[in-house]
Short mmCIF file of C-alpha atoms in Angstrom, two decimals:
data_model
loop_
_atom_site.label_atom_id
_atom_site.label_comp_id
_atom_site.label_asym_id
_atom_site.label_seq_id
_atom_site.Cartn_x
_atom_site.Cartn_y
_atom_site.Cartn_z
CA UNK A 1133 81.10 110.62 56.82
CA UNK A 1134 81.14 109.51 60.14
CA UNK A 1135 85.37 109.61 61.51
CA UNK A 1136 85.69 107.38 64.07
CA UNK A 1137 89.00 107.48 66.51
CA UNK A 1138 90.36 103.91 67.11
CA UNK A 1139 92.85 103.31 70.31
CA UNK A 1140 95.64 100.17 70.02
CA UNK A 1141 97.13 98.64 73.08
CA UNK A 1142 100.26 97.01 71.02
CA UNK A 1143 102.99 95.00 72.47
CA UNK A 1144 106.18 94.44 70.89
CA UNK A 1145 109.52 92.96 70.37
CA UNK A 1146 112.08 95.61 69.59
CA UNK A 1147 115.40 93.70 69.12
CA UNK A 1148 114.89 93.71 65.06
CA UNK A 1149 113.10 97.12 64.59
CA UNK A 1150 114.95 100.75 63.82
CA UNK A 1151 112.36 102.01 66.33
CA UNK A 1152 109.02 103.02 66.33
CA UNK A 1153 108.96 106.14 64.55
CA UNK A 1154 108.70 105.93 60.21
CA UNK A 1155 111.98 106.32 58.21
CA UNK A 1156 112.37 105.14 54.71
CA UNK A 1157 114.13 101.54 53.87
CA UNK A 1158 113.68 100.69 57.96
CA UNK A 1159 111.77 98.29 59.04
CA UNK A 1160 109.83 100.31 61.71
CA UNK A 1161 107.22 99.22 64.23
CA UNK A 1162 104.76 102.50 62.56
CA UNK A 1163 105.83 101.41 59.22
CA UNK A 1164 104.18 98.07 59.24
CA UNK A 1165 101.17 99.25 61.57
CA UNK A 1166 100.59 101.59 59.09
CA UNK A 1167 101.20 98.96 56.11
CA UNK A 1168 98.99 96.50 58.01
CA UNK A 1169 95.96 98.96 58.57
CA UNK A 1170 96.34 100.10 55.39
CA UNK A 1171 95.64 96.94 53.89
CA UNK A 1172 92.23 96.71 55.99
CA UNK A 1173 91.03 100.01 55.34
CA UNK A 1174 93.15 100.45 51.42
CA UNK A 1175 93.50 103.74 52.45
CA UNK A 1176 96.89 104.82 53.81
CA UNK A 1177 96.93 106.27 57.53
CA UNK A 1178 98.88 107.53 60.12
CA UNK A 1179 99.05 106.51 63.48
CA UNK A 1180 99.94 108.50 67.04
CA UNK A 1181 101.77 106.50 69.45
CA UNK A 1182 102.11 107.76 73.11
CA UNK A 1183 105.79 108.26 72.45
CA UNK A 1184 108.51 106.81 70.44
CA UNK A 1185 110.94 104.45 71.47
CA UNK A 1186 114.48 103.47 69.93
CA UNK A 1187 116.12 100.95 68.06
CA UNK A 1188 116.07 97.83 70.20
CA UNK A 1189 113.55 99.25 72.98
CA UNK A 1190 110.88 96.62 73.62
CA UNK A 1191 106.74 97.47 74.36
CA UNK A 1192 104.87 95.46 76.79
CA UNK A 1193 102.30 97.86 76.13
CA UNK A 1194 102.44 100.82 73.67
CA UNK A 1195 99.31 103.08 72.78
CA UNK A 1196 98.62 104.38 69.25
CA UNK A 1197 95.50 105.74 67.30
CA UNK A 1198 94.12 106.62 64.29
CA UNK A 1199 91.17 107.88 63.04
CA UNK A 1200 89.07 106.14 60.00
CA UNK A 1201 86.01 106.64 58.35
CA UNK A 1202 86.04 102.43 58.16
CA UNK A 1203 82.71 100.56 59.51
CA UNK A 1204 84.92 97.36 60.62
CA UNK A 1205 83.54 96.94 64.21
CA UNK A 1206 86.20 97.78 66.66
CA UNK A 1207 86.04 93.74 67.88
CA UNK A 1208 87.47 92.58 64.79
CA UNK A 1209 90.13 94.84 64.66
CA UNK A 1210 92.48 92.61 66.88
CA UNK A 1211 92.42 89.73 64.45
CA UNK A 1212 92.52 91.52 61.24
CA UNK A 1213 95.51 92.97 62.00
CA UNK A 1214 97.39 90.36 64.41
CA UNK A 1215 96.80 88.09 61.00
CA UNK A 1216 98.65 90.60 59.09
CA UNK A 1217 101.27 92.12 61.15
CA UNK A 1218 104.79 90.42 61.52
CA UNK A 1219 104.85 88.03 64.72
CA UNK A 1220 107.24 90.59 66.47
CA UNK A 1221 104.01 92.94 66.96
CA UNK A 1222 101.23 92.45 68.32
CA UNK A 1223 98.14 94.13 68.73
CA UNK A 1224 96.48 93.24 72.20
CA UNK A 1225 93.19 95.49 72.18
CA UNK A 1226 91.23 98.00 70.18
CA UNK A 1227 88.62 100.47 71.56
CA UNK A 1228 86.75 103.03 70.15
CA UNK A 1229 87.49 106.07 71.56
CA UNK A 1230 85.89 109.88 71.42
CA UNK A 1231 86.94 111.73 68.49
CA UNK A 1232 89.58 114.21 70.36
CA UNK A 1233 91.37 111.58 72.29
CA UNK A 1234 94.92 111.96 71.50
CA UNK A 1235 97.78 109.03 72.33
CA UNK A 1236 100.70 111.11 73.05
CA UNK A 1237 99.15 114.63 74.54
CA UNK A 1238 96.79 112.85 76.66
CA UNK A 1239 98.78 110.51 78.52
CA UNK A 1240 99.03 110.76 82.18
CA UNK A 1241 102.25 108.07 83.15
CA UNK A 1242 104.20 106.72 81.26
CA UNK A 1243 105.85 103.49 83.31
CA UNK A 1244 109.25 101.78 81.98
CA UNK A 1245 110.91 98.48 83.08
CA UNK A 1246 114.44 98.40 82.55
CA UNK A 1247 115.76 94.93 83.34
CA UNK A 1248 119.90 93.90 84.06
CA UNK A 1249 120.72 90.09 84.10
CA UNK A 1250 123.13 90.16 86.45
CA UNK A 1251 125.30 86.96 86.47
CA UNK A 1252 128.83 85.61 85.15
CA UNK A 1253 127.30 84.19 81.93
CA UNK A 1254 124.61 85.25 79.85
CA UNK A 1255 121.23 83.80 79.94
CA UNK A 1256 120.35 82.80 76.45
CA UNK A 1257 116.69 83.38 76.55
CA UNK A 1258 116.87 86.66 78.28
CA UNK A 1259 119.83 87.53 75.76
CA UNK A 1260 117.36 90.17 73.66
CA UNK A 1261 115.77 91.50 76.74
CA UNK A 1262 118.35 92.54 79.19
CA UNK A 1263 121.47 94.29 79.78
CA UNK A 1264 123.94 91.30 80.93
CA UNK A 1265 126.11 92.72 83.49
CA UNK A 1266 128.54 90.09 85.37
CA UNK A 1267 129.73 92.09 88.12
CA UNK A 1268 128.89 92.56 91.67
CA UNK A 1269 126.20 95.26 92.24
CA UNK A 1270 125.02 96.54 95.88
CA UNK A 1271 121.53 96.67 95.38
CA UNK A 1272 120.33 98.40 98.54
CA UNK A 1273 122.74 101.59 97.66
CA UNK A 1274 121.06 101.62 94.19
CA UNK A 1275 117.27 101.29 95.90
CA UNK A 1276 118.16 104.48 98.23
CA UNK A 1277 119.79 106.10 94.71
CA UNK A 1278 116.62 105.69 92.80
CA UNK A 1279 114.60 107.27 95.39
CA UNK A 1280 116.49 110.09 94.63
CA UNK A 1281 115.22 110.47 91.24
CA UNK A 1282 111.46 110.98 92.43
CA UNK A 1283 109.54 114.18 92.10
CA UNK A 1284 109.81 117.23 90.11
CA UNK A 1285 113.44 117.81 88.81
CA UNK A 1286 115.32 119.31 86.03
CA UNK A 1287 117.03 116.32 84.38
CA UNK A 1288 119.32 117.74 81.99
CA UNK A 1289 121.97 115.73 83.37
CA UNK A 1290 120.30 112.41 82.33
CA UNK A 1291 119.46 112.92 78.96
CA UNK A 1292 121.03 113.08 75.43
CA UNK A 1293 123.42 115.91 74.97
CA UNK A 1294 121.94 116.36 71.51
CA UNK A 1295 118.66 116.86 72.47
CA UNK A 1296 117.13 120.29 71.71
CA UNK A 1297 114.00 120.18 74.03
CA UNK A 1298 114.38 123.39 76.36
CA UNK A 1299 112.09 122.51 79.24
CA UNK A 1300 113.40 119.62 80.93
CA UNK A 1301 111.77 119.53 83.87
CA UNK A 1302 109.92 116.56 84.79
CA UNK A 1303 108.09 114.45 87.70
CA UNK A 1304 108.76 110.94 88.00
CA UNK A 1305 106.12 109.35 90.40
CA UNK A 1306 107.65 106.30 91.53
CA UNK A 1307 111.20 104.31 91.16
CA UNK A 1308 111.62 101.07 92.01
CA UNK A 1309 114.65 98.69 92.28
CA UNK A 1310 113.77 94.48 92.55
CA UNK A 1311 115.31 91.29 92.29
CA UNK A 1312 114.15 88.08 90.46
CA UNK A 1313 116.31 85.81 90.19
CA UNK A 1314 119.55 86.89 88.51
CA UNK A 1315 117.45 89.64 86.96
CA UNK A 1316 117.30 93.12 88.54
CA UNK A 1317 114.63 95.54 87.40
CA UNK A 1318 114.18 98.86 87.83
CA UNK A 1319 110.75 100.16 87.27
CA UNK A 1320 110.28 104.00 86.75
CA UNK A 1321 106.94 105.77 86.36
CA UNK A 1322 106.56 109.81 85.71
CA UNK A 1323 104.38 112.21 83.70
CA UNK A 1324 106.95 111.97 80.65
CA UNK A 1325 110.30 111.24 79.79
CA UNK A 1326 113.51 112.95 78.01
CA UNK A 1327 115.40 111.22 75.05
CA UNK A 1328 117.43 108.51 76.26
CA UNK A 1329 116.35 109.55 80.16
CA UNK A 1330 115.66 105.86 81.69
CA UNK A 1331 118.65 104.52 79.96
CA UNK A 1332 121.01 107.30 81.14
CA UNK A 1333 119.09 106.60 84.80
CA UNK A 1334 119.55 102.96 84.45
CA UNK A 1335 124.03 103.84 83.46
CA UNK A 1336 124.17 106.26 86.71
CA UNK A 1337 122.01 103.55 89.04
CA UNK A 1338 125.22 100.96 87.97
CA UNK A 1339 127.43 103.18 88.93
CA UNK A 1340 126.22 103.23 92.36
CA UNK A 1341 125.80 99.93 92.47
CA UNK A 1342 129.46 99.43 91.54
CA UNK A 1343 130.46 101.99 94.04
CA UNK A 1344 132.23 104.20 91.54
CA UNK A 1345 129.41 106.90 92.44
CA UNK A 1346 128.02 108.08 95.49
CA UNK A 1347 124.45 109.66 96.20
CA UNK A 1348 125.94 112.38 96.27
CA UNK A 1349 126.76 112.55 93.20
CA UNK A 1350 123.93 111.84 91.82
CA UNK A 1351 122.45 114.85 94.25
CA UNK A 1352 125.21 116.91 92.81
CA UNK A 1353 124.00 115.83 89.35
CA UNK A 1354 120.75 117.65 89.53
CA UNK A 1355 122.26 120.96 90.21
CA UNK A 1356 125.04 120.48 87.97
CA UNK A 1357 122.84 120.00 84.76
CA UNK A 1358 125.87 117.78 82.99
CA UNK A 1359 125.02 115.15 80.78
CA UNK A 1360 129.01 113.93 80.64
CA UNK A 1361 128.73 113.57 84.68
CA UNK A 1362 126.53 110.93 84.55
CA UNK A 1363 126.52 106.97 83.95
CA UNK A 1364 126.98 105.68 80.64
CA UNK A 1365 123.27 105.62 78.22
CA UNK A 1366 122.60 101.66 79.60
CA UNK A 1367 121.79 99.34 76.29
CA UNK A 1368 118.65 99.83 74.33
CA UNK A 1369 117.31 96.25 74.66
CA UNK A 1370 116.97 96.06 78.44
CA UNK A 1371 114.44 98.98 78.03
CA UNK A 1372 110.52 98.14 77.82
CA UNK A 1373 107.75 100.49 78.05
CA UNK A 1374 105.43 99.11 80.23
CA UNK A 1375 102.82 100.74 80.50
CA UNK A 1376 100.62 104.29 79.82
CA UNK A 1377 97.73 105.35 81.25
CA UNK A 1378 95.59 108.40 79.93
CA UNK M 1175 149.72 62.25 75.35
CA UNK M 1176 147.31 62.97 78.58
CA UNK M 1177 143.66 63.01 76.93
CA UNK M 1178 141.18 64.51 79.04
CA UNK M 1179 137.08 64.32 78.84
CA UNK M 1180 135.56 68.03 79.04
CA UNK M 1181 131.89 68.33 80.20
CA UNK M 1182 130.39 71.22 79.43
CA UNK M 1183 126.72 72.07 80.42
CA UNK M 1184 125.20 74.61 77.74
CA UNK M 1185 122.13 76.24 76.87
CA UNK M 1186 120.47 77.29 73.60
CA UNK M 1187 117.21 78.74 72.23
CA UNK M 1188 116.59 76.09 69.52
CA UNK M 1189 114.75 78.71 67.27
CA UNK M 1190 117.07 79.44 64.43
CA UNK M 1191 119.02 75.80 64.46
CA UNK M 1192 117.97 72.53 62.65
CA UNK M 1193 118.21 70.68 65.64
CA UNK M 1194 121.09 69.77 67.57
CA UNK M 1195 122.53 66.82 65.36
CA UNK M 1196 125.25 67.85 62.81
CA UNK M 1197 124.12 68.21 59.00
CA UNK M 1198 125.74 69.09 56.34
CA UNK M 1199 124.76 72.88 55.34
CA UNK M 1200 122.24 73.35 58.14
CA UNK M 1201 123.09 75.64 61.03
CA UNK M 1202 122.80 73.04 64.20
CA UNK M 1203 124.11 73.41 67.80
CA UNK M 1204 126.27 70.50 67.40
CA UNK M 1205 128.05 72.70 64.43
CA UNK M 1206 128.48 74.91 66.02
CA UNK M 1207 129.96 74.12 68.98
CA UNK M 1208 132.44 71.96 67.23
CA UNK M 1209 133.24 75.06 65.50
CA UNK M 1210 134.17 77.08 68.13
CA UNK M 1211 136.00 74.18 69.98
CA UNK M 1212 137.96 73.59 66.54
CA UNK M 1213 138.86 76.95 66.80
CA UNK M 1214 140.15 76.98 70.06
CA UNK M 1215 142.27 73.48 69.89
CA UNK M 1216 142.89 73.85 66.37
CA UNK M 1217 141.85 70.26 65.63
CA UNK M 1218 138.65 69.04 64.43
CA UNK M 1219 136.92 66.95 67.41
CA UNK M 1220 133.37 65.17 67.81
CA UNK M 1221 131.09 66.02 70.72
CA UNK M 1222 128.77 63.94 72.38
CA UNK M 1223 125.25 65.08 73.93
CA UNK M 1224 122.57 63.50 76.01
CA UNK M 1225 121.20 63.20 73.53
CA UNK M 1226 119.53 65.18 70.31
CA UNK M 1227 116.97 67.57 70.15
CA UNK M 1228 114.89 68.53 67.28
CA UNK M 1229 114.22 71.62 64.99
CA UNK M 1230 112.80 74.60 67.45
CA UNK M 1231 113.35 73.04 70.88
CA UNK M 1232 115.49 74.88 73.35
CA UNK M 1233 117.73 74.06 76.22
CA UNK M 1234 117.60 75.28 79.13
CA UNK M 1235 120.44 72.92 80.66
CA UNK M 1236 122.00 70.21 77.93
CA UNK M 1237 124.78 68.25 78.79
CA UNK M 1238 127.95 67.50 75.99
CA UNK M 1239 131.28 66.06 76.07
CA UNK M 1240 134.53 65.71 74.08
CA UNK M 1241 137.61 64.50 74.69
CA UNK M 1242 141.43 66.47 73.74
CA UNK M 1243 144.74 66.91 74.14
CA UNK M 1244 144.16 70.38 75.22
CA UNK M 1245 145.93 71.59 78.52
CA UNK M 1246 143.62 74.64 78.21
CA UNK M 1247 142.94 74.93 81.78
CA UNK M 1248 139.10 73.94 82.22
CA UNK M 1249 138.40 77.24 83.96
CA UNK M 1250 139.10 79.11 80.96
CA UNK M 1251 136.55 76.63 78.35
CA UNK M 1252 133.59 78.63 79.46
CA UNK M 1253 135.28 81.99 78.14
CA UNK M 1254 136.97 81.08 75.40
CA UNK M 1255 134.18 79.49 73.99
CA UNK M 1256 131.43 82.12 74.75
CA UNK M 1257 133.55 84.32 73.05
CA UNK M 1258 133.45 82.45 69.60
CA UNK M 1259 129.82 81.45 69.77
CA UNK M 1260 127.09 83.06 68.43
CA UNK M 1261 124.50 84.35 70.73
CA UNK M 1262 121.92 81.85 70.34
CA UNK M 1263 124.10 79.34 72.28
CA UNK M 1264 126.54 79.87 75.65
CA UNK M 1265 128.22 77.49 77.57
CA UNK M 1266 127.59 77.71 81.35
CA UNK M 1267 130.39 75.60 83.03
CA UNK M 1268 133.04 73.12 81.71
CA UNK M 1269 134.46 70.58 83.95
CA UNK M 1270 136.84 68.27 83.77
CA UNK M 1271 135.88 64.31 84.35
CA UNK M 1272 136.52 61.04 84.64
CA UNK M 1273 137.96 59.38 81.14
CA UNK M 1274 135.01 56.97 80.76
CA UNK M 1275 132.40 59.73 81.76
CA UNK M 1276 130.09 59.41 78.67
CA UNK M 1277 127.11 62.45 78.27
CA UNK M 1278 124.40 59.91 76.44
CA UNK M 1279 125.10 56.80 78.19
CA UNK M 1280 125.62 58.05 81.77
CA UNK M 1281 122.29 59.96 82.25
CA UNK M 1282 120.31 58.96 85.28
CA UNK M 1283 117.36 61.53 84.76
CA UNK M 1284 116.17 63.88 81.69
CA UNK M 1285 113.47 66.62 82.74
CA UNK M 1286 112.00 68.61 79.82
CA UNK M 1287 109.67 71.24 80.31
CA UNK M 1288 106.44 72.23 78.36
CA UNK M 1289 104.70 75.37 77.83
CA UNK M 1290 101.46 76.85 76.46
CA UNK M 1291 100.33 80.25 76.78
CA UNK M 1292 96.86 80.20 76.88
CA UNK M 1293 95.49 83.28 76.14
CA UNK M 1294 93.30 85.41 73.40
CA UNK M 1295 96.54 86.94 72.04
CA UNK M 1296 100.13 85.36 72.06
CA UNK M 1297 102.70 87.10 74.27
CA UNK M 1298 105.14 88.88 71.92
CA UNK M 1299 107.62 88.13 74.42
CA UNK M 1300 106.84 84.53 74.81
CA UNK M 1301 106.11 83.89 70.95
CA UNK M 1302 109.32 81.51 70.31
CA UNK M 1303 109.16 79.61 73.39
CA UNK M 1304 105.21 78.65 74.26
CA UNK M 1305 102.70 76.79 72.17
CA UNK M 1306 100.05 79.89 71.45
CA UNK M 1307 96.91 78.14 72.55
CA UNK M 1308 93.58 80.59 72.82
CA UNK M 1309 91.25 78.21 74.05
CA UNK M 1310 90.51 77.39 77.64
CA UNK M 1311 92.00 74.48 79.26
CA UNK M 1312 90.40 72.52 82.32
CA UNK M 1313 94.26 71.91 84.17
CA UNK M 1314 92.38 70.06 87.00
CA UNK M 1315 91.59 67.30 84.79
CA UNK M 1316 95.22 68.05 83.00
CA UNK M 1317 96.96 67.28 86.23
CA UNK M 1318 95.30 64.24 87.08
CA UNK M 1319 95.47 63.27 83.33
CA UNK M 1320 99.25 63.76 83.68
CA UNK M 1321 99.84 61.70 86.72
CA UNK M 1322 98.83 58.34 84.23
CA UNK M 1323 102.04 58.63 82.54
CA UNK M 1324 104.23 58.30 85.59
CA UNK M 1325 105.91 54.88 86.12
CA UNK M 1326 106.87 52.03 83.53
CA UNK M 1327 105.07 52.24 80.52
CA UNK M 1328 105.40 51.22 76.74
CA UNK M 1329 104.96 54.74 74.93
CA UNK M 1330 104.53 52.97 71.93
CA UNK M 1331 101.06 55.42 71.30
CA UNK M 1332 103.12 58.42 72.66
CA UNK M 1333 105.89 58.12 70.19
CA UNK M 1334 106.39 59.00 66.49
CA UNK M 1335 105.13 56.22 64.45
CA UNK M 1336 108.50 56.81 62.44
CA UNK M 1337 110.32 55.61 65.23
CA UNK M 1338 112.41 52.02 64.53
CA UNK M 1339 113.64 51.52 68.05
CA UNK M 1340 111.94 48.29 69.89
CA UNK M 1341 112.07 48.95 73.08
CA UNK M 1342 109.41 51.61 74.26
CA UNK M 1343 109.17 50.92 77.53
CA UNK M 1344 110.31 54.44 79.30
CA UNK M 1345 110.01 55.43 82.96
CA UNK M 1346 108.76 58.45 84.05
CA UNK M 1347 109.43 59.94 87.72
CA UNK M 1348 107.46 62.78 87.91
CA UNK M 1349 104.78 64.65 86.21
CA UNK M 1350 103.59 67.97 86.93
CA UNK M 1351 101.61 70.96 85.48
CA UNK M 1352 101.49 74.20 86.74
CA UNK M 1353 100.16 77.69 85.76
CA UNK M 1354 102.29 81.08 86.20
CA UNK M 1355 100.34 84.22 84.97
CA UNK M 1356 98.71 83.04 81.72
CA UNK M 1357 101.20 80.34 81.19
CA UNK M 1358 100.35 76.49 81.45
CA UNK M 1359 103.28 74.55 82.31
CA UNK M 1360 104.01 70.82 82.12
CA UNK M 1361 106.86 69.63 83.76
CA UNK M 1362 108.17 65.73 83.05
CA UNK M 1363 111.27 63.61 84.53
CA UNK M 1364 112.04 60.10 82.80
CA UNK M 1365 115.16 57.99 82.76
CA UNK M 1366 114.51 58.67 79.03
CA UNK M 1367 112.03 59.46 76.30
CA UNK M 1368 111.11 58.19 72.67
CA UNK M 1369 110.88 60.55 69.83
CA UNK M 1370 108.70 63.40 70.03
CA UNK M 1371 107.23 62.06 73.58
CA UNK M 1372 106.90 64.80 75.24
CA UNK M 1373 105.45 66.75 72.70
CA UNK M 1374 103.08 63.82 72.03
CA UNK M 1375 101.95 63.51 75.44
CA UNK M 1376 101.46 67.18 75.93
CA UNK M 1377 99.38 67.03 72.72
CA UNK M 1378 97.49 64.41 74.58
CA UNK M 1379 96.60 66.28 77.67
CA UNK M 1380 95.56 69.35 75.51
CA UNK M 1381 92.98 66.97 74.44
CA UNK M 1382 91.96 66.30 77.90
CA UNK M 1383 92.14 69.58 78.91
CA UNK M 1384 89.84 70.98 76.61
CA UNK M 1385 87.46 67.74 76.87
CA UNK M 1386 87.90 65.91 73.26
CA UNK M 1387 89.69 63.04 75.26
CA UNK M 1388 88.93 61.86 78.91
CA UNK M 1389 91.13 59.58 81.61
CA UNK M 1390 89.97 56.55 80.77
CA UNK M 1391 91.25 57.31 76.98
CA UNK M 1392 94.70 58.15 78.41
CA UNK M 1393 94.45 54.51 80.16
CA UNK M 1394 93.16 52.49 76.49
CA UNK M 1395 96.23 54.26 75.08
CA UNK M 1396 99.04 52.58 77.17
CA UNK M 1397 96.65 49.45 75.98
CA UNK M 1398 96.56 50.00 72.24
CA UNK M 1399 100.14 51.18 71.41
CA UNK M 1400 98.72 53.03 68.43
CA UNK M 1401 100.40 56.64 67.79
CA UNK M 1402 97.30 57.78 65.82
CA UNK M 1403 94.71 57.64 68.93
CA UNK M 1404 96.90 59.72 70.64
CA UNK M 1405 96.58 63.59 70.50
CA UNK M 1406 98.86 66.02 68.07
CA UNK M 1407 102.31 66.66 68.45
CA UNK M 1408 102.44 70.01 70.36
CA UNK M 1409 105.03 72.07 68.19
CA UNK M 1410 108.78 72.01 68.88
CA UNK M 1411 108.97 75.68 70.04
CA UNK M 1412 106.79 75.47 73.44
CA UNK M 1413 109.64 72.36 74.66
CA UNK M 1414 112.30 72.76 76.35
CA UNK M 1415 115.24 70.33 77.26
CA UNK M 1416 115.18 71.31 81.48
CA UNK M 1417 117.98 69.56 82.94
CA UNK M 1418 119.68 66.28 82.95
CA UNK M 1419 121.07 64.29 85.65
CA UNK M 1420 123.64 62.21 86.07
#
């Protein structure tokens, strides 16, 4: 049998998901790939994403794959599964790719948004999507913070105490800090990412931006290797993955 | 006792409520927000709005007003009531006016605002608040299509043939469509509109835009007064209440 390795460019709306990864009784953005490709192929699968993300973390654009021995053409993949998957996924392209390409240990950057609306009162369409802060921030402090962040560091400091992963060295590429109307974004781009890493970024950034930390701190953070120094883990839903590129 | 008349300007995403009007068992923003003011003045009270919108449509900036016995300072309205609604609705500002200041009658200008993604896939994002439309639009012809409807006209064949009211002669200010990444806006000011007008209209100029109906068909229209020559009724969840005027 010919096994051919299919590649998904999925977008998604995390507010009402436990997360990417499979758990029983959740409802799971793998669990109802899986359920919808399933019913395609009536074969049960499982599918490689690039990475997980939480409860409440949003995908502009995720990458999964699977291999099949199924003849569907790759071009009707999009619409056999779009019409099957819940409306808060949705699958935006499907390639064919060579049998050994691998979603997660191939990827080259992974790039996050993380987005702040940053007014007195909430905006109601954004409520899902963003972190609603109402206080003053000083966003030039938190533009020269963030550059702190880039290149290779150990960033023990800004991820979960829990975690159990012993190399934590990583290499963020770029960091940057904008403004959009009420919204400020932070965009963050590196070869890969620690658990909870962007959001615990995103806590310490505020805290410059409030002035209740300095740079540096934040300096002193990287040789200090203290998770408990840093900003508070910011709020899932302002988190997006935005892109990955292999 | 010293009544005084509370504006308050609020927005909502229209997706979970039956509309704005009151019902009995349906979740509605007019519920609601009586609700939460009940709560506050402990007294049941009636609000007024500038009027109703349907099932699915959102609002970006709606006006309301009720009149109490409260000496709640006005400051604290916005607050207090954010606090007891849920988060599909949030008051932006509450101010105190003139006795005979009435939120229907009063309105100089209503501006609603349409939009369409037009694209192969719908925008996960975007899914509750555009009309998913994959197939390509001319907008050239759509914006001179949509500069027809400005000025006095009878809408008769641009509003729901339910519709008992008599007079449906409406004036429109401006009329405008625009395109922002791979979203098709139309943008329309009146000193009011009949039911399901704008939806009607942008139903309409979908027609044009994708070449089933032509100018001169637009101009027979305002001639005929016949709802069922005009195009669908572009679903509630792509229209948004804008702003009102006073």
């Amino acid at each position: 049998m010919n096994v051919r390795n299919i590649k998904l460019e999925i977008s998604y709306d995390g507010t009402n998901f436990h997360g990417f990864q499979i758990q029983p009784d959740q409802r799971t953005i793998q669990g109802e790939l899986q359920k919808a490709i399933g019913m395609i192929i009536k074969q049960q699968i499982k599918i490689t994403a690039s990475g997980r993300t939480d409860t409440g973390v949003h995908a502009r654009k995720q990458v999964c794959n699977f291999h099949t021995e199924s003849r569907i053409p790759v071009e009707k993949w999009v619409d056999a599964l779009n019409s099957l998957l819940p409306e808060d996924i949705v699958v935006k392209s499907a390639t064919e790719m060579p049998f050994e390409f691998h979603s997660r240990f191939d990827v080259k950057k992974k790039i996050y948004r993380y987005s702040i609306y940053n007014d007195r009162v909430v905006d109601v369409f954004r409520r899902n999507y963003t972190w609603h802060y109402p206080y003053s921030l000083d966003i030039e402090t938190m533009k020269k913070a963030s550059q702190l962040f880039i290149g290779e560091h150990d960033f023990t400091s800004f991820s979960s105490a829990k975690s159990e992963i012993e190399n934590r060295t990583r290499t963020i590429y770029e960091a940057e800090i904008g403004k959009i109307g009420n919204e400020i974004y932070f965009q963050i781009s590196g070869n890969g990412f620690l658990y909870n890493m962007v959001r615990i970024i995103m806590g310490t950034l505020v805290e410059v931006g409030s002035g209740k930390m300095s740079l540096e701190d934040i300096r002193s953070l990287f040789r200090e290797k203290n998770r408990s120094m840093a900003g508070i883990t910011a709020p899932a839903k302002g988190l997006t993955l935005w892109d990955v590129e292999y």
